[in-house]
Amino acid sequence: MDTPEKILEAAEQLFADKGFGATSLRSVVAAAGVNVAAIHYHFGSKEGLIRAVFARRLGPINAARIELLDKYSAAAAPQPVPVEEIVEAFIRPAFAITSREAKQSVLARMFGRLHTEAGGTVHAILLEEIRELLVRFHTVLRQTLPELSETERVYRFSFVISAMAAVLMAPERIAMLSQGRVPVGNPEATISYLLRFCSAGLRAPASDRVSSDSVQVAGGEPANAGESTRA
Amino acid sequence: MDTPEKILEAAEQLFADKGFGATSLRSVVAAAGVNVAAIHYHFGSKEGLIRAVFARRLGPINAARIELLDKYSAAAAPQPVPVEEIVEAFIRPAFAITSREAKQSVLARMFGRLHTEAGGTVHAILLEEIRELLVRFHTVLRQTLPELSETERVYRFSFVISAMAAVLMAPERIAMLSQGRVPVGNPEATISYLLRFCSAGLRAPASDRVSSDSVQVAGGEPANAGESTRA
DNA sequence: GTCTATAAGGAGATAGAC
DNA sequence: GTCTATCTCCTTATAGAC
């Protein structure tokens, strides 16, 4: 393993454990067994390192998301994609990378942190990377749930992201919430719980009246075609 | 306004904006217009300050949560409390404190941060303060949703907490997710969206088979009506 | 109680020898 | 490419005058 890779591995682990802001470059080089100057030589700055760590992982995950969504889209056409499949296409790839390797949940926790660590550089990096992805998912969701106002649809999908991100970031928090009574760590079970909860939540009857609210989106389809109150 | 209070106000604002770890005591004293040494004189340390900031706010919110839950509990007796009311009892008090004063969402964002800023001191402080509250809510939830396994029930309530915390912490993230198309800031609408989504999610058909896991509780509806098995 | 001054150390980043 | 040494800045915390 060459020096840049050693640094990336160590940084990933530390970012997952302590967060981006709280991880010092000095702790990274100590964990990687390389020199202090190596990070700046290879990545330029701390922000450059964070960016590189993500670039290595976020791409494949988002590609898998799009691939799954395309698959479900094709299978459902010309009907809208079922809610469950939209949610699964978004959630599963984020967990998939976890169960493959021994490192377990390091990646998952780092990505969870990416969603919850607000403000500043990190948030900007995330947004840059997933903007296109979100447009894609919202487009599909709009067809599946036309009875929701644009606003409520966006809120609901943000709830899905939040629930997923939180459980990715700190699976052990679940155990804490239950005073240790509940086992933790089975990714397949977690995915299943998330799918049930989020799908039902997305499909809940609309809260907004569908009226003046629907916002026209450039390049998107007209929102709120038929108004059906479906559970 | 005396010095300790000035410090608490300024700290609250900064913690909400930048997070606990990223807020330096120097920025707090600068914002409060007091001296560097004042914090240590009045609160002993940074951790002492964090603790004091929460002690001032978390108590009343959790008291309001319990009060609401008791009210709904009494109104429903001897039936289980409806899911919507359990969720509302948990969510509304966290937003209520927001809309009262001009400070707007400072408090809300700080509490959101409290939920999402994982690890270390802050998490320990939170857990200490809300342990009793969680036991109470889970007890009520167990009666309302006896068809869920204990594990799935705990997961689902953690999703509720996550969704709420995320929107409390960064309401502007919603706007970002939607490329700025969606307006933000109406607390009552946000509560309404959360209630719909979370209630439906909690009430979704069980994913787990109810076997050895479920803790038996008296007085529930039949379990697992129309269940389509999905991984 | 409040201030100035300062201690003691960690942060990110860089220059220059090898 | 990798190292040592160092710069500059910022952090928490404290000592002691007023």
Coordinates of C-alpha atoms in Angstrom, one line a residue, chain A residues 23-228:
Chain A
T23 CA -9.8 15.0 13.3
S24 CA -6.4 16.6 13.1
L25 CA -4.0 15.9 10.3
R26 CA -1.4 15.0 12.9
S27 CA -3.6 12.2 14.2
V28 CA -4.0 11.0 10.6
V29 CA -0.3 10.8 9.9
A30 CA 0.2 9.1 13.2
A31 CA -2.3 6.4 12.3
A32 CA -1.1 6.0 8.8
G33 CA 2.5 5.8 9.9
V34 CA 3.7 8.5 7.5
N35 CA 5.2 11.9 7.9
V36 CA 3.4 15.1 8.7
A37 CA 4.3 16.7 5.4
A38 CA 3.0 13.8 3.4
I39 CA -0.6 14.9 3.5
H40 CA 0.2 18.3 2.2
Y41 CA 2.5 16.9 -0.5
H42 CA -0.2 14.5 -1.8
F43 CA -3.4 16.3 -1.1
G44 CA -2.5 19.9 -0.7
S45 CA -4.6 20.6 2.4
K46 CA -7.0 19.2 4.8
E47 CA -9.9 20.0 2.6
G48 CA -8.1 18.3 -0.3
L49 CA -7.8 15.2 1.8
I50 CA -11.5 15.2 2.8
R51 CA -12.4 15.7 -0.9
A52 CA -10.2 12.8 -1.9
V53 CA -11.6 10.5 0.7
F54 CA -15.1 11.1 -0.6
A55 CA -14.2 11.0 -4.2
R56 CA -12.9 7.4 -3.7
R57 CA -16.2 6.2 -2.2
L58 CA -19.1 8.4 -3.1
G59 CA -18.8 7.9 -6.8
P60 CA -19.4 4.1 -6.7
I61 CA -22.2 4.4 -4.2
N62 CA -24.1 7.0 -6.2
A63 CA -23.5 5.0 -9.4
A64 CA -25.1 2.0 -7.7
R65 CA -28.0 4.1 -6.7
I66 CA -28.6 5.3 -10.2
E67 CA -28.2 1.8 -11.6
L68 CA -30.8 0.3 -9.2
L69 CA -33.2 3.1 -9.8
D70 CA -32.8 2.6 -13.6
K71 CA -33.4 -1.1 -13.2
Y72 CA -36.6 -0.5 -11.2
S73 CA -37.7 2.2 -13.5
A74 CA -37.4 0.0 -16.5
A75 CA -39.2 -2.9 -14.8
A76 CA -42.1 -0.7 -13.8
A77 CA -42.5 1.3 -17.0
P78 CA -44.8 2.8 -18.0
Q79 CA -46.1 2.7 -14.5
P80 CA -44.4 4.9 -11.8
V81 CA -41.7 3.1 -9.8
P82 CA -43.1 1.8 -6.5
V83 CA -42.2 3.8 -3.4
E84 CA -40.4 0.8 -1.8
E85 CA -38.1 0.5 -4.8
I86 CA -37.2 4.2 -4.9
V87 CA -36.3 4.0 -1.2
E88 CA -34.4 0.8 -1.6
A89 CA -32.4 2.2 -4.6
F90 CA -31.4 5.1 -2.4
I91 CA -30.6 3.2 0.8
R92 CA -29.2 -0.1 0.0
P93 CA -26.0 1.0 -1.9
A94 CA -25.0 3.0 1.2
F95 CA -25.1 -0.1 3.3
A96 CA -23.8 -2.5 0.7
I97 CA -20.3 -1.3 0.9
T98 CA -20.3 -2.0 4.6
S99 CA -20.9 -5.7 4.6
R100 CA -18.3 -6.5 2.0
E101 CA -15.2 -6.0 3.9
A102 CA -13.9 -6.5 7.4
K103 CA -13.7 -2.8 8.1
Q104 CA -17.3 -3.1 8.8
S105 CA -19.1 0.1 9.3
V106 CA -16.3 2.6 8.9
L107 CA -17.5 3.8 5.6
A108 CA -21.1 3.8 6.6
R109 CA -20.3 6.0 9.6
M110 CA -18.3 8.4 7.6
F111 CA -21.1 8.8 5.2
G112 CA -23.6 9.3 8.0
R113 CA -21.3 12.0 9.4
L114 CA -21.2 13.6 6.0
H115 CA -25.0 14.0 6.2
T116 CA -25.1 15.2 9.7
E117 CA -22.0 17.4 10.1
A118 CA -23.5 20.6 9.0
G119 CA -22.0 23.8 7.7
G120 CA -18.8 24.7 6.0
T121 CA -16.6 22.8 3.7
V122 CA -17.9 19.3 4.3
H123 CA -21.5 20.2 3.5
A124 CA -20.5 22.0 0.4
I125 CA -18.5 19.0 -0.8
L126 CA -21.4 16.7 -0.2
L127 CA -23.8 18.9 -2.0
E128 CA -21.6 19.1 -5.0
E129 CA -21.3 15.4 -5.2
I130 CA -25.0 14.5 -4.9
R131 CA -26.8 17.3 -6.5
E132 CA -27.4 15.4 -9.7
L133 CA -28.4 12.3 -7.8
L134 CA -31.1 14.2 -5.9
V135 CA -32.6 15.7 -9.0
R136 CA -32.9 12.2 -10.4
F137 CA -34.6 10.8 -7.3
H138 CA -37.0 13.7 -7.0
T139 CA -38.0 13.3 -10.6
V140 CA -39.0 9.7 -10.1
L141 CA -40.6 10.4 -6.8
R142 CA -42.7 13.1 -8.3
Q143 CA -44.2 10.6 -10.7
T144 CA -44.9 8.1 -8.0
L145 CA -46.4 10.5 -5.5
P146 CA -48.0 13.2 -7.7
E147 CA -50.6 13.9 -5.0
L148 CA -48.0 15.5 -2.7
S149 CA -47.1 19.1 -3.0
E150 CA -43.6 19.8 -4.2
T151 CA -42.8 21.1 -0.7
E152 CA -44.1 18.2 1.2
R153 CA -42.4 15.7 -1.2
V154 CA -39.0 17.4 -0.6
Y155 CA -39.5 17.4 3.1
R156 CA -40.4 13.7 3.2
F157 CA -37.5 12.7 1.1
S158 CA -35.3 14.7 3.5
F159 CA -36.7 12.7 6.3
V160 CA -35.7 9.5 4.5
I161 CA -32.2 10.8 4.1
S162 CA -32.0 11.8 7.8
A163 CA -33.2 8.5 9.1
M164 CA -30.8 6.6 6.9
A165 CA -27.9 9.0 7.7
A166 CA -28.4 8.7 11.5
V167 CA -28.4 5.0 11.6
L168 CA -25.4 4.8 9.3
M169 CA -23.5 7.2 11.5
A170 CA -24.2 5.7 14.9
P171 CA -25.7 2.3 14.9
E172 CA -24.7 2.0 18.5
R173 CA -27.0 4.9 19.3
I174 CA -29.9 2.6 18.7
A175 CA -28.6 0.4 21.5
M176 CA -28.3 3.4 23.8
L177 CA -31.8 4.6 23.1
S178 CA -33.1 1.2 24.2
Q179 CA -30.9 1.0 27.3
G180 CA -28.9 -1.8 25.6
R181 CA -31.9 -4.1 25.2
V182 CA -31.8 -4.1 21.4
P183 CA -29.2 -5.9 19.3
V184 CA -27.4 -3.9 16.7
G185 CA -25.3 -4.4 13.6
N186 CA -27.3 -6.6 11.2
P187 CA -27.3 -4.4 8.1
E188 CA -30.0 -6.5 6.3
A189 CA -32.4 -6.1 9.2
T190 CA -31.6 -2.4 9.4
I191 CA -32.3 -1.9 5.7
S192 CA -35.6 -3.8 6.1
Y193 CA -36.7 -1.6 9.0
L194 CA -35.7 1.5 7.1
L195 CA -37.6 0.4 4.0
R196 CA -40.8 -0.3 5.9
F197 CA -40.8 2.9 7.9
C198 CA -39.8 5.2 5.0
S199 CA -42.0 3.7 2.4
A200 CA -45.0 4.0 4.7
G201 CA -44.0 7.6 5.6
L202 CA -43.6 8.7 2.0
R203 CA -47.0 7.2 1.1
A204 CA -48.9 8.9 4.0
P205 CA -51.9 11.0 3.0
A206 CA -50.9 14.5 2.0
S207 CA -50.8 17.2 4.6
D208 CA -50.7 20.1 2.3
R209 CA -53.7 21.1 0.2
V210 CA -52.6 20.7 -3.4
S211 CA -53.2 24.2 -4.7
S212 CA -50.9 27.1 -5.2
D213 CA -48.0 25.3 -3.7
S214 CA -46.7 23.2 -6.6
V215 CA -43.6 24.9 -7.8
Q216 CA -42.7 24.7 -11.4
V217 CA -39.3 23.2 -12.0
A218 CA -37.2 23.9 -15.1
G219 CA -36.9 20.7 -17.1
G220 CA -39.2 18.8 -14.9
E221 CA -42.6 17.4 -15.5
P222 CA -45.7 19.2 -14.4
A223 CA -46.3 18.4 -10.7
N224 CA -49.5 17.2 -9.1
A225 CA -51.3 15.6 -12.0
G226 CA -54.0 13.7 -10.4
E227 CA -55.1 14.2 -6.8
S228 CA -55.8 10.9 -5.2

